[in-house]
Short mmCIF file of C-alpha atoms and ligand atoms in Angstrom, two decimals:
data_model
loop_
_atom_site.label_atom_id
_atom_site.label_comp_id
_atom_site.label_asym_id
_atom_site.label_seq_id
_atom_site.Cartn_x
_atom_site.Cartn_y
_atom_site.Cartn_z
CA MET A 1 0.00 0.00 0.00
CA GLN A 2 1.34 3.46 -0.90
CA ILE A 3 -0.04 6.94 -0.23
CA THR A 4 1.50 9.76 -2.26
CA ALA A 5 0.87 13.42 -3.10
CA ASN A 6 3.82 14.38 -5.30
CA PHE A 7 1.68 15.83 -8.09
CA ASP A 8 -0.11 19.07 -9.08
CA SER A 9 -1.96 20.44 -5.99
CA GLY A 10 -1.00 17.39 -3.94
CA ASN A 11 -0.96 17.78 -0.17
CA ILE A 12 -0.62 15.08 2.49
CA ARG A 13 1.97 13.84 4.98
CA VAL A 14 1.92 10.09 5.76
CA ILE A 15 2.33 9.37 9.46
CA LYS A 16 1.50 5.67 9.34
CA ALA A 17 0.38 3.40 6.53
CA GLU A 18 1.24 -0.19 7.35
CA SER A 19 -2.28 -1.60 7.60
CA ALA A 20 -5.43 -0.51 5.79
CA ASP A 21 -7.42 -0.22 9.02
CA ASP A 22 -5.00 2.26 10.62
CA ILE A 23 -3.83 4.84 8.08
CA GLN A 24 -2.74 8.08 9.78
CA LEU A 25 -2.20 11.24 7.75
CA GLU A 26 -1.62 14.97 8.27
CA ILE A 27 -2.35 17.96 6.05
CA LYS A 28 0.74 20.08 5.40
CA HIS A 29 0.74 23.82 6.14
CA ASP A 30 0.84 26.32 3.31
CA ASN A 31 4.49 27.31 2.85
CA GLN A 32 5.62 29.86 5.49
CA SER A 33 2.05 29.99 6.82
CA GLU A 34 -0.17 28.76 9.64
CA PHE A 35 -3.00 28.02 7.20
CA TYR A 36 -3.87 24.48 6.14
CA GLN A 37 -7.03 22.62 5.14
CA TRP A 38 -6.63 21.60 1.47
CA PHE A 39 -5.73 17.96 0.96
CA HIS A 40 -5.23 15.91 -2.24
CA PHE A 41 -3.53 12.53 -2.32
CA LYS A 42 -3.51 9.09 -3.95
CA LEU A 43 -4.03 5.69 -2.28
CA HIS A 44 -2.63 2.71 -4.16
CA ASN A 45 -3.49 -0.78 -2.91
CA ASN A 46 -4.34 -3.95 -4.80
CA ASP A 47 -6.17 -5.24 -1.73
CA ARG A 48 -9.89 -4.47 -1.99
CA CYS A 49 -10.42 -4.39 1.77
CA GLN A 50 -11.98 -1.60 3.81
CA HIS A 51 -9.56 1.28 4.42
CA THR A 52 -9.73 3.72 7.35
CA LEU A 53 -7.87 6.93 6.52
CA LYS A 54 -7.53 9.30 9.48
CA ILE A 55 -6.34 12.91 9.03
CA THR A 56 -5.11 13.46 12.57
CA ASN A 57 -4.51 17.24 12.49
CA ALA A 58 -7.92 18.26 11.13
CA GLY A 59 -8.87 19.72 14.51
CA GLN A 60 -6.26 22.52 14.17
CA SER A 61 -7.00 23.38 10.52
CA ALA A 62 -7.85 26.90 9.39
CA TYR A 63 -11.65 26.51 9.46
CA VAL A 64 -12.53 23.63 11.80
CA GLN A 65 -16.26 24.20 11.39
CA GLY A 66 -15.67 23.28 7.77
CA TRP A 67 -15.47 19.60 8.83
CA ASP A 68 -18.98 19.51 10.35
CA ASP A 69 -21.23 17.56 7.96
CA TYR A 70 -18.35 17.49 5.44
CA GLN A 71 -17.87 14.49 3.14
CA ALA A 72 -14.53 14.09 1.36
CA MET A 73 -14.28 13.94 -2.43
CA ALA A 74 -12.85 10.84 -4.17
CA SER A 75 -12.16 9.65 -7.73
CA TYR A 76 -10.76 6.69 -9.61
CA ASP A 77 -10.25 8.34 -13.02
CA ARG A 78 -9.45 11.89 -11.72
CA HIS A 79 -12.35 13.18 -13.83
CA THR A 80 -15.49 12.01 -12.05
CA TRP A 81 -15.53 12.85 -8.35
CA PHE A 82 -17.98 11.64 -5.70
CA ARG A 83 -18.39 11.93 -1.94
CA VAL A 84 -17.18 9.18 0.43
CA PRO A 85 -18.21 8.43 4.03
CA THR A 86 -16.38 10.88 6.28
CA GLU A 87 -16.63 11.63 10.01
CA PHE A 88 -15.13 14.37 12.16
CA ASP A 89 -14.71 13.84 15.92
CA GLY A 90 -13.34 17.30 16.73
CA GLN A 91 -9.74 16.29 16.01
CA ASN A 92 -9.61 13.52 13.42
CA LEU A 93 -11.23 13.53 10.01
CA THR A 94 -11.82 9.87 9.20
CA ILE A 95 -12.60 8.54 5.71
CA THR A 96 -13.86 4.95 5.52
CA VAL A 97 -13.86 3.35 2.07
CA THR A 98 -13.47 0.02 0.27
CA PRO A 99 -11.72 0.88 -3.00
CA GLU A 100 -13.07 -0.65 -6.22
CA CYS A 101 -9.86 0.03 -8.16
CA ASP A 102 -6.13 -0.23 -7.42
CA ALA A 103 -5.68 3.55 -7.24
CA MET A 104 -8.07 6.02 -5.61
CA TYR A 105 -7.66 9.80 -5.25
CA PHE A 106 -8.99 11.90 -2.37
CA ALA A 107 -9.30 15.70 -2.19
CA TYR A 108 -10.93 18.47 -0.16
CA PHE A 109 -12.79 19.56 -3.33
CA VAL A 110 -12.58 18.65 -7.04
CA PRO A 111 -9.01 19.63 -8.04
CA TYR A 112 -8.44 22.08 -10.89
CA SER A 113 -4.98 21.36 -12.31
CA TYR A 114 -2.50 23.86 -13.73
CA GLU A 115 -2.65 21.92 -17.03
CA ARG A 116 -6.42 22.38 -17.15
CA HIS A 117 -5.86 26.08 -16.39
CA GLN A 118 -3.46 26.27 -19.34
CA ASP A 119 -6.01 24.53 -21.57
CA LEU A 120 -8.74 26.94 -20.42
CA ILE A 121 -6.84 30.12 -21.26
CA HIS A 122 -5.25 28.89 -24.49
CA GLN A 123 -8.50 27.52 -25.88
CA ALA A 124 -10.19 30.82 -24.98
CA GLN A 125 -7.52 32.85 -26.81
CA MET A 126 -8.52 31.13 -30.07
CA HIS A 127 -11.83 33.03 -30.01
CA PRO A 128 -11.67 36.12 -32.27
CA GLU A 129 -12.92 38.40 -29.50
CA CYS A 130 -10.54 37.06 -26.85
CA GLN A 131 -7.06 38.44 -26.17
CA LEU A 132 -4.68 36.63 -23.82
CA ASP A 133 -2.44 39.03 -21.87
CA VAL A 134 0.44 38.13 -19.53
CA LEU A 135 0.56 40.77 -16.80
CA GLY A 136 3.85 39.50 -15.38
CA GLN A 137 5.16 36.57 -13.36
CA THR A 138 4.49 35.16 -9.89
CA LEU A 139 7.12 34.42 -7.24
CA ASP A 140 7.57 30.89 -8.64
CA GLY A 141 7.81 32.32 -12.16
CA ARG A 142 4.36 31.42 -13.52
CA ASP A 143 2.40 33.74 -15.81
CA MET A 144 -0.31 35.96 -14.38
CA SER A 145 -2.76 35.45 -17.25
CA LEU A 146 -5.61 37.79 -18.12
CA LEU A 147 -8.29 37.10 -20.71
CA ARG A 148 -9.78 40.23 -22.29
CA VAL A 149 -13.07 39.34 -23.97
CA GLY A 150 -14.76 41.89 -26.23
CA GLU A 151 -13.40 44.73 -28.29
CA PRO A 152 -12.70 47.91 -26.26
CA ALA A 153 -14.74 50.89 -27.46
CA GLU A 154 -15.93 54.21 -26.10
CA GLY A 155 -18.86 53.80 -23.72
CA LYS A 156 -18.39 50.09 -23.06
CA MET A 157 -18.39 48.91 -19.44
CA HIS A 158 -15.29 47.23 -17.97
CA VAL A 159 -16.39 44.07 -16.12
CA TRP A 160 -13.69 42.29 -14.08
CA VAL A 161 -13.91 38.76 -12.70
CA THR A 162 -11.02 37.46 -10.59
CA ALA A 163 -10.93 33.95 -9.14
CA ARG A 164 -8.98 31.62 -6.83
CA GLN A 165 -7.00 34.12 -4.79
CA HIS A 166 -7.29 31.28 -2.30
CA PRO A 167 -5.91 28.34 -4.27
CA GLY A 168 -7.66 25.58 -2.30
CA GLU A 169 -10.99 27.10 -3.33
CA THR A 170 -10.92 25.25 -6.66
CA MET A 171 -14.67 25.72 -7.17
CA ALA A 172 -13.71 29.29 -8.16
CA GLU A 173 -11.89 28.16 -11.30
CA TRP A 174 -14.65 25.67 -12.14
CA PHE A 175 -17.03 28.67 -11.93
CA MET A 176 -14.75 30.57 -14.35
CA GLU A 177 -14.76 27.65 -16.79
CA GLY A 178 -18.56 27.83 -17.05
CA PHE A 179 -18.53 31.64 -17.18
CA ILE A 180 -15.92 31.77 -19.96
CA ASP A 181 -17.51 28.95 -21.97
CA ARG A 182 -20.81 30.80 -22.09
CA LEU A 183 -19.29 34.25 -22.69
CA LEU A 184 -17.47 32.90 -25.76
CA ASP A 185 -20.54 31.04 -27.11
CA GLU A 186 -21.45 32.81 -30.36
CA ASP A 187 -24.95 31.31 -30.27
CA ASP A 188 -25.71 32.68 -26.81
CA GLY A 189 -27.85 35.84 -26.94
CA VAL A 190 -26.96 36.98 -23.43
CA ALA A 191 -23.24 36.69 -24.21
CA ARG A 192 -23.55 38.37 -27.60
CA SER A 193 -25.59 41.24 -26.19
CA LEU A 194 -23.15 41.72 -23.31
CA LEU A 195 -20.16 41.91 -25.65
CA ASN A 196 -21.86 44.80 -27.44
CA LYS A 197 -21.99 46.66 -24.12
CA ALA A 198 -18.94 45.56 -22.16
CA VAL A 199 -15.37 44.35 -22.21
CA PHE A 200 -14.61 41.54 -19.77
CA TYR A 201 -11.27 41.27 -17.94
CA LEU A 202 -10.99 37.73 -16.54
CA VAL A 203 -8.32 36.25 -14.26
CA PRO A 204 -9.33 32.58 -13.88
CA ASN A 205 -6.51 31.87 -11.42
CA MET A 206 -5.14 34.66 -9.24
CA ASN A 207 -2.79 32.27 -7.42
CA PRO A 208 -1.21 29.67 -9.72
CA ASP A 209 1.74 29.07 -7.38
CA GLY A 210 -0.44 28.26 -4.38
CA SER A 211 -2.62 26.09 -6.62
CA VAL A 212 0.26 23.89 -7.78
CA ARG A 213 1.77 23.81 -4.29
CA GLY A 214 -1.43 22.40 -2.78
CA HIS A 215 -2.02 25.45 -0.57
CA LEU A 216 -5.35 26.38 1.00
CA ARG A 217 -5.07 30.13 1.22
CA THR A 218 -1.69 31.68 0.35
CA ASN A 219 0.83 32.23 -2.42
CA ALA A 220 4.37 30.80 -2.63
CA ALA A 221 5.54 33.15 0.15
CA GLY A 222 2.66 32.29 2.51
CA VAL A 223 0.86 35.58 1.78
CA ASN A 224 -2.97 35.71 1.84
CA LEU A 225 -3.62 37.63 -1.38
CA ASN A 226 -7.07 38.70 -0.20
CA ARG A 227 -5.46 40.89 2.47
CA GLU A 228 -3.02 42.58 0.03
CA TRP A 229 -5.21 44.84 -2.15
CA LEU A 230 -4.55 48.10 -0.27
CA GLU A 231 -0.74 47.86 -0.50
CA PRO A 232 0.30 45.03 -2.84
CA SER A 233 3.97 44.57 -3.72
CA MET A 234 5.99 42.72 -6.33
CA GLU A 235 8.07 41.27 -3.46
CA SER A 236 5.17 39.66 -1.53
CA SER A 237 2.03 39.77 -3.65
CA PRO A 238 2.90 40.27 -7.31
CA GLU A 239 -0.36 38.55 -8.26
CA VAL A 240 -2.43 41.36 -6.71
CA TYR A 241 0.02 44.13 -7.66
CA LEU A 242 -0.11 43.21 -11.36
CA VAL A 243 -3.92 42.98 -11.43
CA THR A 244 -4.45 46.28 -9.58
CA GLU A 245 -2.05 48.05 -11.93
CA LYS A 246 -4.10 46.79 -14.91
CA MET A 247 -7.34 47.83 -13.18
CA HIS A 248 -5.98 51.37 -12.77
CA GLN A 249 -4.94 51.33 -16.42
CA VAL A 250 -8.26 50.24 -17.98
CA GLY A 251 -10.83 51.06 -15.25
CA VAL A 252 -13.46 48.97 -13.46
CA ASP A 253 -17.25 49.30 -13.69
CA MET A 254 -18.05 45.99 -11.97
CA HIS A 255 -16.00 43.35 -10.15
CA LEU A 256 -16.72 39.82 -8.99
CA ASP A 257 -14.10 37.99 -6.88
CA ILE A 258 -14.79 34.26 -6.82
CA HIS A 259 -14.14 32.16 -3.71
CA GLY A 260 -15.24 29.09 -1.78
CA ASP A 261 -16.34 28.89 1.84
CA GLU A 262 -15.39 26.03 4.15
CA ALA A 263 -18.29 26.26 6.60
CA LEU A 264 -21.51 27.63 5.09
CA PRO A 265 -23.43 25.07 2.99
CA VAL A 266 -24.85 27.66 0.61
CA ASN A 267 -23.92 30.01 -2.22
CA PHE A 268 -23.82 33.67 -1.22
CA VAL A 269 -22.19 37.02 -1.89
CA ALA A 270 -20.44 39.53 0.37
CA GLY A 271 -20.84 43.17 -0.57
CA CYS A 272 -19.33 46.59 0.06
CA GLU A 273 -21.70 47.87 2.77
CA GLY A 274 -18.77 48.88 4.96
CA ILE A 275 -16.70 50.90 2.48
CA PRO A 276 -16.48 54.68 3.10
CA SER A 277 -18.17 55.68 -0.15
CA TYR A 278 -21.11 53.27 0.16
CA ASP A 279 -24.32 55.11 -0.70
CA ALA A 280 -27.95 54.54 -1.71
CA ARG A 281 -27.00 54.08 -5.37
CA HIS A 282 -24.45 51.39 -4.51
CA LYS A 283 -26.91 49.63 -2.22
CA ALA A 284 -29.67 49.70 -4.82
CA LEU A 285 -27.31 48.15 -7.38
CA GLU A 286 -26.26 45.42 -4.95
CA ASP A 287 -29.88 44.69 -4.07
CA LYS A 288 -30.89 44.51 -7.74
CA PHE A 289 -28.05 42.09 -8.54
CA LYS A 290 -29.03 39.81 -5.66
CA GLN A 291 -32.73 39.89 -6.57
CA ILE A 292 -31.85 38.89 -10.13
CA LEU A 293 -29.71 35.99 -8.89
CA LEU A 294 -32.54 34.84 -6.62
CA ALA A 295 -34.89 34.91 -9.62
CA ILE A 296 -32.43 33.08 -11.88
CA THR A 297 -31.43 30.10 -9.77
CA PRO A 298 -32.42 28.24 -6.57
CA GLU A 299 -28.69 27.59 -6.09
CA PHE A 300 -28.32 31.16 -4.80
CA GLN A 301 -29.62 32.56 -1.53
CA ASP A 302 -29.23 35.79 0.42
CA THR A 303 -30.26 34.72 3.92
CA ARG A 304 -27.01 33.24 5.16
CA GLY A 305 -23.55 34.71 4.62
CA TYR A 306 -20.81 36.72 6.29
CA ASP A 307 -21.67 39.27 8.98
CA LYS A 308 -22.31 42.67 7.45
CA ASP A 309 -19.57 45.27 7.93
CA GLU A 310 -20.55 48.32 9.95
CA PRO A 311 -20.60 51.59 7.98
CA GLY A 312 -17.05 52.69 7.19
CA GLN A 313 -15.58 49.58 8.84
CA ALA A 314 -14.87 47.45 5.74
CA ASN A 315 -11.41 45.90 5.50
CA LEU A 316 -10.02 47.62 2.42
CA THR A 317 -7.23 45.06 2.09
CA VAL A 318 -9.95 42.65 0.84
CA GLY A 319 -10.22 42.58 -2.94
CA SER A 320 -13.89 43.39 -3.57
CA ASN A 321 -13.90 46.06 -0.83
CA TRP A 322 -10.83 47.78 -2.28
CA VAL A 323 -12.23 47.66 -5.82
CA GLY A 324 -15.66 48.90 -4.72
CA GLU A 325 -14.10 51.85 -2.90
CA THR A 326 -11.40 52.66 -5.46
CA PHE A 327 -13.66 52.57 -8.51
CA LYS A 328 -17.00 53.36 -6.81
CA CYS A 329 -18.51 50.34 -8.52
CA LEU A 330 -20.54 47.22 -7.89
CA ALA A 331 -18.08 44.71 -6.40
CA TYR A 332 -18.92 41.38 -4.80
CA THR A 333 -17.06 38.50 -3.20
CA VAL A 334 -18.84 35.38 -4.47
CA GLU A 335 -18.78 32.30 -2.20
CA MET A 336 -19.56 28.69 -3.08
CA PRO A 337 -19.61 25.81 -0.54
CA PHE A 338 -17.06 23.04 -0.05
CA LYS A 339 -19.95 20.96 1.32
CA ASP A 340 -23.26 21.31 -0.57
CA ASN A 341 -26.08 23.76 -1.16
CA ASP A 342 -28.28 22.54 1.67
CA LEU A 343 -31.33 24.12 0.01
CA LEU A 344 -30.91 21.74 -2.93
CA PRO A 345 -28.64 18.94 -1.66
CA ASP A 346 -27.14 16.20 -3.83
CA PRO A 347 -26.17 13.28 -1.56
CA VAL A 348 -23.89 11.67 -4.13
CA VAL A 349 -21.71 14.59 -5.19
CA GLY A 350 -22.69 17.51 -2.92
CA TRP A 351 -21.51 20.81 -4.38
CA ASN A 352 -19.09 19.98 -7.17
CA ASP A 353 -17.26 21.11 -10.30
CA ASN A 354 -20.25 20.95 -12.63
CA ARG A 355 -22.57 22.88 -10.31
CA SER A 356 -19.85 25.54 -9.91
CA ALA A 357 -19.57 25.90 -13.70
CA LEU A 358 -23.35 26.11 -14.07
CA LEU A 359 -23.46 28.85 -11.44
CA GLY A 360 -20.82 30.72 -13.42
CA ARG A 361 -23.12 30.58 -16.44
CA ASP A 362 -26.02 31.92 -14.35
CA PHE A 363 -23.95 34.85 -13.07
CA LEU A 364 -23.52 35.95 -16.69
CA THR A 365 -27.29 36.32 -16.94
CA ALA A 366 -27.31 38.44 -13.78
CA ILE A 367 -24.61 40.71 -15.24
CA TYR A 368 -26.75 41.03 -18.38
CA HIS A 369 -29.62 42.40 -16.27
CA VAL A 370 -27.51 45.07 -14.48
CA ILE A 371 -25.05 46.08 -17.20
CA ASP A 372 -27.10 49.16 -18.14
CA ASP A 373 -27.31 50.33 -14.52
CA LEU A 374 -23.62 50.18 -13.59
CA ARG A 375 -22.94 53.86 -14.20
C1 GEM B 401 -13.27 36.11 2.49
S1 GEM B 401 -13.88 37.66 2.05
C2 GEM B 401 -13.70 38.57 3.49
C3 GEM B 401 -14.99 39.10 3.95
N1 GEM B 401 -15.48 39.95 2.95
C4 GEM B 401 -16.52 40.76 3.13
N2 GEM B 401 -16.86 41.57 2.15
N3 GEM B 401 -17.17 40.68 4.27
C5 GEM B 401 -11.86 36.26 3.06
O1 GEM B 401 -10.93 36.56 2.30
O2 GEM B 401 -11.70 36.08 4.28
C6 GEM B 401 -13.31 35.30 1.24
C7 GEM B 401 -12.84 33.90 1.42
O3 GEM B 401 -11.95 33.64 2.25
O4 GEM B 401 -13.34 33.04 0.71
ZN1 ZN B 402 -11.45 32.66 -0.44
#
């Protein structure tokens, strides 16, 4: 029996793996960071017996409440992922499974590989209205890639969508895959109409280094990019620095920053109610966008979410808060669950890659219904 994680986004440390009924594992910290929660590893065993895999440091992970009612993801072919029986006792996260194949993969959520990221952006660039820009390089030397969709022209809105600042939140890039696929669909009326009115600036992966490294929340230097937007630097947070420079260069009329949430079993958004410039116009735009989402899909809800910031108390180091304040525009953090949407649960797969992509497609419809109100 072998347990390994030496691959794209792999993360596990083997403590003990002599017998299938007593496998002990630990999740590794993000580099130079206290954060950890993302795991992704392979079990290889020709013995089809029941395996008990215990992650023994789950109780000290970044978001412990994320393990309540959580079921781990597994796959044989690395394409189709399903949930497996998982229990959390306050310290150990225990997965109990009888493999049906020699090799079986386990992950916190459906992985989104760097190769798939490369396929996404290079297939998109083949579309006549899509330009692929490289803003610069990350600390590990990877491209910061931006897709510009739509021809710039006077009067067009600039709509920005950034995703996966937190690399373990892979649902964010699955969302982008659905969003981009629909935006580039030349038969789609919503997409075609939007491209007459707006130019889209899309960053499907804000944190490629942390993604490949198997991090939960930080870049190669252990920096949480979603606390860097007020004072980014090429030394610590080049990912944010390069994107904010481009935002200043082209302008922003709307911003969505796509994330995943460990604890809440719902899809929700977090707005700019605490930024200094928040006013009735901004609130009305936020309310309209949420009402449209509620009308479009039962996968969205606006009852549960983060606590609202008090007036003037927003943390402006957070991406959507900084953008909302800097550009006086509609800006939302979008959150999808690691668990499931408990309003519409799927016991076999929970929330997954496909549902994230479908939600991305639905958000395009919501943008279509507010595009004329942004300014
Ligand atoms: C959250 S976003 C922080 C809270 N934002 C607002 N507007 N209240 C973070 O970075 O902590 C996003 C995430 O981690 O997924
Ligand atoms: Zn996040």
